[in-house]
């Protein structure tokens, strides 16, 4: 899904490739790009499930406004993945419902 | 408490322009922005802007963004990023949050330039992963270099829909269709024509019935609507797409101005609820100004001028600018703004049906209903040379048929072959004696990619068609392929004679192809052989 040789922008100036984990599975992305972009490049587009109806949600606005793309990142819930830069070794997990930090920890979110 | 002379909220085109203008007169300016990078939405704008030179026409948005940042730096404007202004209270006191830390500061004046957010329409399946805002698609492609999807449906044919539609194709996605419930294309016809000639169908009078898929988008059903906007039974079409882009308008983000106590008004012509402001951007709260999309949805070009007006007003109020100097600058800004608001897409024109151009020429119905000018309509426009001239040698063919404020073509021709009347919204025409050198500068300069060069008498039975080309892989001289008409339908064989690239063309390649002579006024796109055939 990564764009190679764009007709106007040429090659994208991306950060170095780093490893992170998605629901425990190893993945790679570019350092500094939004977590959501790294996930999209790995064909992951479901970020969370809603609390009442358990419906999947993914990126909608991609600029940090709509909060549809929140996930649990490094054990912290409700992180907007479209505006949070990817760092080496991050743990990224699907979020189920709205969580407080305590609930996330109780559910064993920190892998 | 920290004190600043001017606080600007939002580092997009309006906010940065306000900051630059105020700082130029000596005002100490701090700009706050919640994002990690300044520039607002400018850095995802990779198309060439319309307007005149003073509006930075024919420059791509992201380059304008780079220049604004450079200017702001040179004038010692402070830009504080990842900083949220969550409230403005009595006496222009701002509540600013950074790194989960709250700070209060007092400003002598505030410019609110918070921009706009994307609208959404609900339908069954609208929350499925894969249904995204058109702005989100643009962010993913142009900022992060990741395709938002493979097969995409664009909902909305306004400028956002057609501009992002092209950018998706440039990113390597397959744009399956553009739909709009309106009977007419909402955006500039030239933008629509760029994607129509690649073979993308426009389904006007169509809305989305549902998006389906187990836990992500697997397809979309569109349906025709009648005059009363009701679905026509039996007219459903199932499109196999994995992504649906919503380009159904923008709404001003007036919330901060409301917190600050500015009176607001609902004004559909400006995009919804907006703070009440005068021609200087001054709101009903003394010292608070608004600029850009928050004060009414427009283009980035007008947002920049609105920003300058607000910045100059804030400088005037604090005594950094003499009244007469202000008046002079304001008059120039106003004139520039008025120019951009002219024409058939200008102020107060939304929803109005246009039947004739300013010149009294009947508009192209095909452009409005199908996204491209039909060959049978094109000859009546002033940029199209007569057959006699086309047979005499190389000549520009300007397929510009709507009154849009734009004039880079006039300056692009070193021989002065292209003329535009008094108003920049006049349709371009050709001088009597066309002396085309074939340099291709007009082809590359036109932000609408509506200028072609043509020699109908290139050789015995062949014509030469020169066209703008912004796709990868870039064809090379000698390549063979298919000539397509304005709707993307294959019409015959084509051979690439040469491909010109130059720094001044800024990424727009100028491709010359040889086609059978009878296709001279038909062939307007080159499809390399081996590239995927599009569905009709």
Coordinates of C-alpha atoms in Angstrom, one line a residue:
Chain A
X1 CA 0.0 0.0 0.0
X2 CA 3.0 2.3 0.1
X3 CA 3.3 4.7 -2.8
X4 CA 6.5 4.3 -4.8
X5 CA 7.7 7.1 -7.1
X6 CA 4.8 9.6 -6.9
X7 CA 4.4 11.7 -10.1
X8 CA 4.5 15.0 -8.2
X9 CA 6.1 14.1 -4.9
X10 CA 8.7 11.6 -6.0
X11 CA 10.0 9.4 -3.2
X12 CA 8.6 10.0 0.2
X13 CA 11.1 11.1 2.8
X14 CA 10.2 8.5 5.5
X15 CA 11.9 7.6 8.7
X16 CA 13.9 4.4 9.2
X17 CA 12.1 1.1 9.4
X18 CA 11.2 0.1 12.9
X19 CA 9.6 -2.9 14.5
X20 CA 6.4 -2.6 16.6
X21 CA 3.7 -5.1 17.7
X22 CA 0.1 -5.2 16.7
X23 CA -2.0 -7.3 19.0
X24 CA 1.1 -9.2 19.8
X25 CA 2.1 -9.8 16.2
X26 CA 5.4 -8.3 14.9
X27 CA 5.1 -5.6 12.3
X28 CA 7.3 -2.9 10.8
X29 CA 6.6 0.7 9.9
X30 CA 8.5 3.9 9.3
X31 CA 9.6 5.8 12.4
X32 CA 7.7 9.0 12.9
X33 CA 4.8 8.3 10.6
X34 CA 1.4 8.1 12.3
X35 CA 0.7 4.7 13.8
X36 CA -2.4 4.5 11.6
X37 CA -0.3 4.9 8.4
X38 CA 1.9 2.1 9.5
X39 CA -1.1 -0.1 10.2
X40 CA -2.7 0.8 6.8
X41 CA 0.5 -0.2 5.1
X42 CA 0.2 -3.6 6.8
X43 CA -3.4 -3.9 5.7
X44 CA -4.8 -3.3 9.2
X45 CA -7.8 -1.0 9.1
X46 CA -9.8 -2.0 12.1
X47 CA -8.6 0.0 15.1
X48 CA -11.3 -0.5 17.7
X49 CA -14.7 -1.9 18.4
X50 CA -17.5 0.2 19.9
X51 CA -18.6 -0.5 23.5
X52 CA -22.3 -1.0 23.0
X53 CA -22.7 -2.7 19.7
X54 CA -19.3 -4.0 19.2
X55 CA -19.0 -2.5 15.7
X56 CA -15.6 -2.0 14.0
X57 CA -14.1 1.4 13.5
X58 CA -11.1 2.6 11.6
X59 CA -9.6 5.8 10.2
X60 CA -12.1 8.5 9.3
X61 CA -10.6 12.0 9.4
X62 CA -6.9 11.1 9.7
X63 CA -6.2 14.5 11.3
X64 CA -6.9 13.8 14.9
X65 CA -10.3 15.2 15.0
X66 CA -12.9 12.4 15.0
X67 CA -11.3 9.9 17.4
X68 CA -12.6 6.9 15.4
X69 CA -9.0 5.5 15.2
X70 CA -8.2 5.3 18.9
X71 CA -6.3 2.3 20.1
X72 CA -4.3 1.2 23.1
X73 CA -0.7 2.2 22.6
X74 CA 2.0 1.2 25.0
X75 CA -0.8 0.3 27.5
X76 CA -2.4 3.8 27.2
X77 CA -6.0 3.7 25.9
X78 CA -7.8 6.2 23.7
X79 CA -4.6 7.2 21.7
X80 CA -5.4 8.8 18.4
X81 CA -3.3 6.7 16.1
X82 CA -3.7 9.0 13.1
X83 CA -1.7 11.7 14.8
X84 CA 0.6 9.7 17.1
X85 CA 4.0 9.0 15.6
X86 CA 5.3 5.5 15.4
X87 CA 8.2 4.6 17.7
X88 CA 10.4 1.6 17.7
X89 CA 9.1 -1.2 20.0
X90 CA 5.6 0.3 20.4
X91 CA 2.8 -2.1 21.4
X92 CA -0.4 -1.3 19.6
X93 CA -3.6 -3.0 20.4
X94 CA -7.2 -3.0 19.3
X95 CA -9.4 -1.2 21.7
X96 CA -12.7 -2.5 22.8
X97 CA -15.0 0.2 24.0
X98 CA -14.0 3.4 25.8
X99 CA -11.4 2.6 28.4
X100 CA -9.8 4.4 31.4
X101 CA -6.2 3.8 32.1
X102 CA -7.1 1.5 35.0
X103 CA -9.5 -0.5 32.9
X104 CA -6.9 -1.0 30.2
X105 CA -4.4 -2.2 32.8
X106 CA -7.0 -4.5 34.4
X107 CA -7.7 -6.1 31.1
X108 CA -4.0 -6.8 30.7
X109 CA -3.5 -4.4 27.9
X110 CA 0.2 -4.0 28.5
X111 CA 1.8 -6.9 26.8
Chain B
X1 CA 0.8 35.7 33.4
X2 CA 2.5 35.5 30.0
X3 CA 1.5 38.3 27.7
X4 CA 1.6 38.4 23.9
X5 CA 0.7 41.2 21.5
X6 CA -1.0 38.9 19.0
X7 CA -2.1 35.3 19.5
X8 CA -3.1 33.4 16.3
X9 CA -4.9 30.1 16.7
X10 CA -4.2 27.8 13.8
X11 CA -1.1 27.6 11.6
X12 CA -2.8 27.0 8.3
X13 CA -2.8 29.4 5.3
X14 CA -5.0 32.0 7.1
X15 CA -3.3 31.9 10.4
X16 CA 0.2 32.0 9.0
X17 CA -0.7 34.8 6.7
X18 CA -2.2 36.8 9.6
X19 CA 0.9 36.2 11.6
X20 CA 3.3 37.2 8.8
X21 CA 1.3 40.4 8.0
X22 CA 1.2 41.5 11.7
X23 CA 4.9 40.6 12.3
X24 CA 5.9 42.6 9.2
X25 CA 4.6 45.7 11.0
X26 CA 6.5 44.9 14.2
X27 CA 3.8 43.0 16.2
X28 CA 5.1 40.3 18.4
X29 CA 3.2 37.2 17.3
X30 CA 2.7 33.7 18.7
X31 CA 0.9 31.1 16.6
X32 CA -0.7 28.1 18.3
X33 CA -1.4 24.8 16.5
X34 CA -2.5 21.5 17.8
X35 CA -0.7 19.5 15.1
X36 CA 2.9 18.4 15.0
X37 CA 3.5 20.2 11.8
X38 CA 2.4 23.7 10.9
X39 CA 0.8 24.5 7.5
X40 CA -2.7 23.2 8.2
X41 CA -4.0 21.5 5.1
X42 CA -1.6 23.2 2.7
X43 CA 1.0 20.4 2.7
X44 CA -1.5 17.9 1.3
X45 CA -2.4 20.2 -1.6
X46 CA -0.3 18.9 -4.4
X47 CA -2.2 20.5 -7.3
X48 CA -1.5 23.8 -8.9
X49 CA -3.6 26.7 -7.5
X50 CA -5.8 28.9 -9.6
X51 CA -5.9 32.7 -9.6
X52 CA -3.3 35.3 -10.7
X53 CA 0.3 35.6 -10.0
X54 CA -0.4 37.6 -6.9
X55 CA -2.6 34.7 -5.6
X56 CA 0.4 32.4 -6.4
X57 CA -1.5 30.7 -9.2
X58 CA 0.2 27.7 -10.9
X59 CA 2.1 27.0 -7.7
X60 CA 1.4 23.8 -5.8
X61 CA -0.1 24.2 -2.3
X62 CA 2.7 22.5 -0.5
X63 CA 5.3 24.8 -1.9
X64 CA 3.2 27.8 -0.8
X65 CA 3.1 26.2 2.6
X66 CA 6.9 26.0 2.7
X67 CA 7.2 29.6 1.7
X68 CA 4.8 30.8 4.4
X69 CA 6.8 28.9 7.0
X70 CA 10.0 30.4 5.8
X71 CA 8.6 33.9 5.8
X72 CA 7.2 33.4 9.3
X73 CA 10.6 32.3 10.6
X74 CA 12.3 35.2 9.0
X75 CA 9.9 37.6 10.8
X76 CA 10.5 35.8 14.1
X77 CA 7.0 34.6 14.4
X78 CA 6.8 32.0 17.2
X79 CA 4.9 28.8 16.2
X80 CA 4.0 26.6 19.2
X81 CA 3.0 23.2 18.0
X82 CA 1.1 20.4 19.7
X83 CA -0.6 23.2 21.6
X84 CA -4.3 23.3 22.0
X85 CA -6.1 26.6 22.7
X86 CA -9.1 25.2 24.6
X87 CA -10.7 28.5 25.6
X88 CA -10.7 32.3 25.3
X89 CA -12.2 34.2 28.1
X90 CA -12.8 37.8 29.2
X91 CA -10.1 40.3 28.5
X92 CA -8.6 38.1 25.8
X93 CA -7.2 35.5 28.2
X94 CA -6.3 32.2 26.4
X95 CA -6.3 28.8 28.0
X96 CA -3.5 26.8 26.3
X97 CA -2.8 23.2 26.8
X98 CA 0.5 21.6 25.9
X99 CA 1.8 18.2 27.0
X100 CA -1.1 17.8 29.4
X101 CA -0.1 21.1 31.0
X102 CA -2.5 24.1 31.1
X103 CA -1.3 27.7 30.8
X104 CA -3.1 30.9 30.8
X105 CA -1.9 33.9 28.8
X106 CA -3.2 37.3 27.9
X107 CA -3.2 38.7 24.3
X108 CA -3.8 42.2 23.1
X109 CA -5.5 40.7 20.0
X110 CA -6.4 37.2 18.8
X111 CA -6.9 35.9 15.3
X112 CA -8.9 32.7 15.2
X113 CA -8.1 30.7 12.1
X114 CA -9.2 27.3 13.1
X115 CA -10.3 26.2 9.7
X116 CA -13.1 23.7 8.9
X117 CA -14.0 20.1 9.4
X118 CA -15.4 17.6 6.9
X119 CA -19.1 16.9 6.7
X120 CA -20.5 13.4 6.6
X121 CA -23.8 11.9 5.4
X122 CA -25.1 8.8 7.2
X123 CA -26.2 5.6 5.3
X124 CA -26.2 1.9 6.2
X125 CA -22.6 0.9 6.6
X126 CA -21.3 4.4 7.0
X127 CA -19.2 3.6 10.1
X128 CA -17.4 0.6 8.5
X129 CA -13.6 0.8 8.3
X130 CA -12.9 1.9 4.8
X131 CA -15.4 4.8 4.7
X132 CA -13.2 7.8 5.1
X133 CA -13.2 11.5 4.6
X134 CA -11.7 12.8 1.3
X135 CA -9.4 14.9 3.4
X136 CA -8.2 11.7 5.2
X137 CA -7.5 10.1 1.8
X138 CA -5.5 13.1 0.8
X139 CA -3.6 13.0 4.1
X140 CA -2.7 9.4 3.7
X141 CA -1.6 9.7 0.1
X142 CA 0.2 13.0 0.0
X143 CA 1.6 13.4 3.5
X144 CA 2.2 9.8 4.6
X145 CA 2.7 8.1 1.2
X146 CA 0.3 5.3 2.0
X147 CA -2.7 4.5 -0.2
X148 CA -6.0 4.6 1.7
X149 CA -7.3 1.8 -0.4
X150 CA -7.1 0.0 -3.7
X151 CA -10.5 0.5 -5.4
X152 CA -12.2 3.7 -4.4
X153 CA -15.6 5.4 -4.8
X154 CA -15.7 9.2 -4.4
X155 CA -18.9 10.6 -3.0
X156 CA -19.2 14.2 -4.0
X157 CA -18.2 16.1 -7.1
X158 CA -17.2 19.4 -5.6
X159 CA -13.7 20.6 -5.9
X160 CA -12.6 18.5 -2.9
X161 CA -14.0 15.4 -4.5
X162 CA -12.5 15.9 -8.0
X163 CA -9.2 17.2 -6.7
X164 CA -8.7 14.3 -4.3
X165 CA -10.0 11.9 -6.9
X166 CA -7.2 12.9 -9.2
X167 CA -4.7 12.6 -6.4
X168 CA -5.8 9.1 -5.6
X169 CA -5.2 8.1 -9.2
X170 CA -1.7 9.8 -9.0
X171 CA -1.1 7.7 -5.9
X172 CA -1.8 4.6 -7.8
X173 CA -5.3 3.8 -6.6
X174 CA -8.1 2.9 -8.9
X175 CA -10.9 5.5 -8.8
X176 CA -14.0 3.5 -9.7
X177 CA -16.5 6.4 -10.0
X178 CA -17.4 9.8 -8.7
X179 CA -21.0 10.2 -7.7
X180 CA -23.1 13.2 -6.6
X181 CA -26.8 13.5 -5.8
X182 CA -26.8 16.8 -7.6
X183 CA -27.6 16.8 -11.3
X184 CA -24.4 18.8 -12.0
X185 CA -20.7 18.5 -11.2
X186 CA -20.1 20.9 -8.3
X187 CA -16.4 21.5 -8.8
X188 CA -14.5 23.2 -11.5
X189 CA -15.1 21.4 -14.8
X190 CA -11.4 21.3 -15.6
X191 CA -10.7 19.4 -12.5
X192 CA -13.5 16.9 -13.4
X193 CA -12.2 16.6 -16.9
X194 CA -8.7 15.6 -15.7
X195 CA -10.2 12.5 -14.1
X196 CA -12.9 11.8 -16.7
X197 CA -10.3 11.4 -19.5
X198 CA -8.5 8.7 -17.5
X199 CA -11.8 6.8 -17.8
X200 CA -13.5 7.4 -14.4
X201 CA -17.3 7.6 -14.8
X202 CA -19.3 10.4 -13.2
X203 CA -22.7 9.3 -11.9
X204 CA -24.6 12.5 -11.3
X205 CA -28.1 12.3 -9.6
X206 CA -26.7 9.3 -7.7
X207 CA -26.5 8.8 -4.0
X208 CA -25.1 6.0 -1.9
X209 CA -27.6 3.5 -0.8
X210 CA -25.4 1.3 1.4
X211 CA -21.9 0.2 2.0
X212 CA -21.6 -3.4 2.9
X213 CA -18.9 -5.7 4.3
X214 CA -18.4 -7.9 7.3
X215 CA -16.0 -5.8 9.2
X216 CA -14.6 -3.6 6.5
X217 CA -15.9 -2.1 3.2
X218 CA -16.4 -4.8 0.6
X219 CA -18.6 -2.9 -1.8
X220 CA -21.0 0.0 -2.2
X221 CA -24.5 0.2 -3.7
X222 CA -25.3 3.5 -5.4
X223 CA -28.7 4.4 -6.6
X224 CA -30.1 7.1 -8.9
X225 CA -32.3 9.8 -7.4
X226 CA -35.2 11.6 -9.1
X227 CA -36.0 15.4 -9.1
X228 CA -37.3 15.1 -5.6
X229 CA -34.1 13.4 -4.4
X230 CA -35.9 10.1 -4.0
X231 CA -34.2 6.8 -4.9
X232 CA -35.3 5.4 -8.3
X233 CA -36.1 1.7 -7.6
X234 CA -34.2 -0.7 -9.9
X235 CA -31.5 1.8 -10.6
X236 CA -29.0 0.3 -8.1
X237 CA -25.5 -0.3 -9.1
X238 CA -23.1 -2.5 -7.1
X239 CA -19.5 -1.2 -7.1
X240 CA -16.8 -3.5 -5.8
X241 CA -14.7 -1.1 -3.8
X242 CA -12.7 -1.4 -0.6
X243 CA -12.8 2.3 0.2
X244 CA -15.5 5.0 0.1
X245 CA -14.3 8.6 0.2
X246 CA -16.8 11.2 1.4
X247 CA -16.4 14.7 -0.1
X248 CA -19.7 16.2 1.0
X249 CA -18.6 19.6 2.1
X250 CA -16.9 21.3 5.0
X251 CA -18.2 23.1 8.1
X252 CA -16.4 26.1 9.7
X253 CA -15.0 25.2 13.1
X254 CA -16.5 28.2 14.9
X255 CA -16.5 26.6 18.4
X256 CA -13.6 28.5 19.8
X257 CA -15.0 31.8 18.7
X258 CA -18.2 30.8 20.4
X259 CA -16.4 30.1 23.6
X260 CA -14.8 33.5 23.3
X261 CA -18.2 35.1 23.2
X262 CA -18.3 36.0 19.5
X263 CA -21.8 36.1 18.1
X264 CA -22.5 33.6 15.4
X265 CA -24.9 33.3 12.6
X266 CA -26.0 30.4 10.4
X267 CA -25.1 31.3 6.9
X268 CA -25.4 28.4 4.3
X269 CA -23.5 30.5 1.7
X270 CA -20.5 30.4 4.1
X271 CA -20.9 26.7 4.9
X272 CA -22.9 26.7 8.2
X273 CA -22.5 28.4 11.5
X274 CA -19.9 31.2 11.4
X275 CA -18.8 34.0 13.7
X276 CA -20.3 37.3 12.7
X277 CA -17.5 39.5 11.4
X278 CA -17.0 42.7 9.4
X279 CA -14.9 43.1 6.3
X280 CA -11.7 43.4 8.4
X281 CA -12.4 40.0 10.1
X282 CA -13.3 41.7 13.4
X283 CA -15.9 39.7 15.4
X284 CA -18.4 41.1 17.9
X285 CA -15.7 40.7 20.6
X286 CA -13.3 43.7 20.5
X287 CA -9.8 42.4 19.7
X288 CA -10.8 39.1 18.3
X289 CA -10.6 38.5 14.5
X290 CA -11.4 35.6 12.3
X291 CA -9.8 34.5 9.0
X292 CA -10.0 31.6 6.6
X293 CA -12.5 28.8 6.5
X294 CA -13.7 29.5 10.0
X295 CA -15.3 32.7 8.7
X296 CA -16.7 30.9 5.6
X297 CA -15.6 28.0 3.4
X298 CA -13.5 29.2 0.5
X299 CA -10.2 28.3 -1.2
X300 CA -6.8 28.5 0.5
X301 CA -5.9 31.4 -1.8
X302 CA -8.7 33.5 -0.3
X303 CA -7.9 32.3 3.2
X304 CA -4.4 33.7 2.8
X305 CA -5.8 37.1 1.9
X306 CA -8.3 37.0 4.7
X307 CA -5.4 36.3 7.1
X308 CA -3.5 39.3 5.8
X309 CA -6.5 41.5 6.4
X310 CA -6.9 40.3 9.9
X311 CA -3.2 40.6 10.6
X312 CA -3.1 44.1 9.4
X313 CA -6.2 45.0 11.4
X314 CA -4.6 43.6 14.6
X315 CA -1.4 45.7 13.8
X316 CA -3.5 48.8 13.3
X317 CA -5.4 48.4 16.5
X318 CA -2.1 48.2 18.5
X319 CA -0.6 51.3 16.8
X320 CA 1.9 49.4 14.7
X321 CA 0.4 50.6 11.5
X322 CA -0.7 54.1 10.5
X323 CA -4.3 54.5 9.4
X324 CA -3.3 55.6 5.9
X325 CA -0.8 52.7 5.4
X326 CA -3.5 50.3 6.6
X327 CA -6.1 51.7 4.2
X328 CA -3.7 51.3 1.3
X329 CA -2.8 47.7 2.2
X330 CA -6.4 46.9 2.9
X331 CA -7.5 48.2 -0.5
X332 CA -5.0 46.0 -2.2
X333 CA -6.0 42.9 -0.3
X334 CA -9.6 43.6 -0.9
X335 CA -9.1 44.0 -4.6
X336 CA -7.2 40.7 -4.7
X337 CA -9.9 39.0 -2.8
X338 CA -12.6 40.3 -5.0
X339 CA -10.8 38.9 -8.1
X340 CA -10.9 35.4 -6.6
X341 CA -14.6 35.8 -5.8
X342 CA -15.6 36.6 -9.4
X343 CA -16.9 34.2 -11.9
X344 CA -19.4 31.4 -12.0
X345 CA -18.1 29.7 -8.9
X346 CA -17.8 33.0 -7.0
X347 CA -19.6 34.5 -4.1
X348 CA -23.4 34.0 -4.1
X349 CA -23.3 31.7 -7.1
X350 CA -23.7 28.5 -5.2
X351 CA -26.6 26.4 -6.5
X352 CA -27.3 28.8 -9.3
X353 CA -27.8 27.3 -12.7
X354 CA -25.6 28.8 -15.3
X355 CA -26.7 28.6 -18.9
X356 CA -24.2 30.9 -20.6
X357 CA -20.6 32.1 -19.9
X358 CA -19.8 35.8 -19.4
X359 CA -19.1 35.9 -23.1
X360 CA -22.6 34.7 -23.8
X361 CA -21.5 31.2 -24.9
X362 CA -23.8 28.3 -24.1
X363 CA -22.1 26.2 -21.4
X364 CA -21.2 22.6 -21.9
X365 CA -23.9 20.4 -20.6
X366 CA -21.7 17.4 -20.9
X367 CA -19.2 18.9 -18.6
X368 CA -21.8 19.4 -16.0
X369 CA -23.5 16.0 -16.4
X370 CA -20.6 13.7 -17.3
X371 CA -17.4 15.6 -16.3
X372 CA -16.0 16.3 -19.7
X373 CA -16.8 18.6 -22.6
X374 CA -18.2 16.7 -25.5
X375 CA -16.4 17.1 -28.8
X376 CA -19.6 18.4 -30.4
X377 CA -19.5 21.3 -27.9
X378 CA -15.9 22.3 -27.8
X379 CA -15.7 24.2 -31.0
X380 CA -17.8 27.1 -29.7
X381 CA -15.3 28.2 -27.1
X382 CA -12.8 31.0 -27.8
X383 CA -9.6 29.0 -27.1
X384 CA -10.2 26.6 -29.9
X385 CA -8.5 27.6 -33.2
X386 CA -10.2 27.1 -36.5
X387 CA -9.5 24.1 -38.6
X388 CA -7.5 26.3 -41.0
X389 CA -5.1 27.4 -38.2
X390 CA -4.9 23.8 -36.9
X391 CA -3.9 22.6 -40.3
X392 CA -1.3 25.4 -40.7
X393 CA 1.0 24.1 -37.9
X394 CA 1.3 23.9 -34.1
X395 CA -1.2 25.9 -32.1
X396 CA -2.6 25.9 -28.6
X397 CA -6.0 24.4 -28.1
X398 CA -7.5 25.9 -24.9
X399 CA -10.4 23.8 -23.6
X400 CA -11.2 26.3 -20.8
X401 CA -15.0 26.7 -20.9
X402 CA -16.0 28.1 -17.5
X403 CA -15.5 31.5 -16.0
X404 CA -12.9 30.7 -13.3
X405 CA -10.6 33.3 -11.8
X406 CA -7.4 32.1 -13.4
X407 CA -4.8 33.6 -15.8
X408 CA -1.4 31.8 -15.7
X409 CA -1.8 30.8 -19.4
X410 CA -1.5 34.4 -20.5
X411 CA 1.9 34.9 -19.0
X412 CA 3.1 31.4 -19.9
X413 CA 3.2 32.1 -23.6
X414 CA 6.4 34.0 -24.4
X415 CA 5.0 34.8 -27.9
X416 CA 1.9 36.3 -26.4
X417 CA -0.5 34.0 -28.3
X418 CA -2.9 33.7 -25.4
X419 CA -5.2 36.5 -24.4
X420 CA -7.6 37.1 -21.5
X421 CA -9.8 40.1 -21.3
X422 CA -10.2 42.7 -18.6
X423 CA -11.4 40.2 -16.0
X424 CA -9.3 37.2 -15.0
X425 CA -12.4 35.1 -15.2
X426 CA -12.7 35.8 -18.9
X427 CA -12.2 32.7 -21.1
X428 CA -8.8 32.7 -22.8
X429 CA -8.6 33.2 -26.5
X430 CA -5.9 33.0 -29.1
X431 CA -4.3 36.0 -30.8
X432 CA -4.9 36.3 -34.5
X433 CA -1.4 35.3 -35.5
X434 CA -0.5 32.2 -33.5
X435 CA 3.3 31.7 -33.4
X436 CA 3.5 28.6 -31.3
X437 CA 7.1 27.4 -30.7
X438 CA 5.9 24.2 -29.0
X439 CA 7.6 25.0 -25.8
X440 CA 4.7 23.5 -23.8
X441 CA 4.8 26.2 -21.1
X442 CA 1.1 27.0 -21.4
X443 CA 0.3 23.2 -21.3
X444 CA 2.2 22.8 -18.0
X445 CA 1.1 26.2 -16.5
X446 CA -2.6 25.7 -16.7
X447 CA -3.8 24.6 -13.3
X448 CA -6.8 23.0 -15.0
X449 CA -4.7 21.0 -17.4
X450 CA -7.0 22.3 -20.1
X451 CA -4.4 23.4 -22.7
X452 CA -3.2 21.2 -25.4
X453 CA -1.0 21.9 -28.5
X454 CA -2.1 20.5 -31.8
X455 CA -0.7 20.2 -35.3
X456 CA -3.4 18.6 -37.3
X457 CA -1.1 18.5 -40.3
X458 CA 1.9 16.8 -38.7
X459 CA 2.4 14.4 -41.5
X460 CA 0.4 12.7 -44.2
X461 CA -2.6 11.5 -42.3
X462 CA -1.2 12.1 -38.8
X463 CA -1.8 14.8 -36.2
X464 CA 0.4 15.7 -33.2
X465 CA -1.3 16.2 -29.9
X466 CA 0.6 17.6 -26.9
X467 CA -0.9 17.1 -23.5
X468 CA -0.2 17.6 -19.8
X469 CA 0.7 14.3 -18.0
X470 CA 1.0 13.8 -14.2
X471 CA 1.0 10.0 -13.8
X472 CA 3.5 7.3 -13.2
X473 CA 5.0 5.5 -14.9
X474 CA 5.9 8.3 -17.2
X475 CA 5.9 7.2 -20.9
X476 CA 9.0 7.6 -23.0
X477 CA 9.6 8.6 -26.6
X478 CA 8.8 5.7 -28.8
X479 CA 6.2 4.2 -26.5
X480 CA 3.1 2.9 -28.2
X481 CA -0.3 3.0 -26.6
X482 CA -3.9 4.0 -26.9
X483 CA -5.3 7.5 -27.6
X484 CA -8.4 8.1 -25.4
X485 CA -11.0 10.8 -25.9
X486 CA -12.2 13.2 -23.2
X487 CA -14.3 10.5 -21.5
X488 CA -11.4 8.0 -21.4
X489 CA -12.7 5.8 -24.2
X490 CA -10.1 4.3 -26.4
X491 CA -10.3 5.8 -29.9
X492 CA -7.2 4.7 -31.7
X493 CA -3.5 4.1 -31.6
X494 CA -1.0 6.6 -30.4
X495 CA 2.8 6.8 -30.4
X496 CA 4.8 9.0 -28.0
X497 CA 7.1 11.4 -29.9
X498 CA 8.6 13.0 -26.9
X499 CA 8.1 13.8 -23.2
X500 CA 9.2 17.2 -22.0
X501 CA 10.1 17.8 -18.3
X502 CA 11.5 21.0 -16.9
X503 CA 11.9 22.6 -13.5
X504 CA 9.6 25.5 -14.5
X505 CA 6.9 22.9 -15.3
X506 CA 7.0 21.8 -11.7
X507 CA 6.1 18.1 -12.1
X508 CA 3.8 18.4 -15.0
X509 CA 5.2 16.5 -17.9
X510 CA 4.3 17.6 -21.5
X511 CA 3.7 14.6 -23.6
X512 CA 3.6 14.7 -27.4
X513 CA 1.8 11.9 -29.2
X514 CA 1.1 11.1 -32.8
X515 CA -2.4 10.0 -33.7
X516 CA -4.4 9.5 -36.9
X517 CA -5.4 12.9 -38.2
X518 CA -9.1 12.3 -37.8
X519 CA -8.5 12.0 -34.0
X520 CA -6.9 15.5 -33.8
X521 CA -9.9 17.0 -31.9
X522 CA -10.8 13.7 -30.2
X523 CA -7.7 12.3 -28.6
X524 CA -6.9 14.0 -25.3
X525 CA -5.3 11.3 -23.2
X526 CA -2.5 8.7 -23.6
X527 CA -2.8 5.3 -22.1
X528 CA 0.4 3.2 -22.2
X529 CA -0.2 -0.2 -23.7
X530 CA -0.4 -2.9 -21.0
X531 CA -2.0 -0.6 -18.5
X532 CA -5.3 -1.8 -17.2
X533 CA -8.3 -1.2 -19.3
X534 CA -11.0 0.7 -17.4
X535 CA -14.6 -0.3 -17.3
X536 CA -16.8 2.0 -19.4

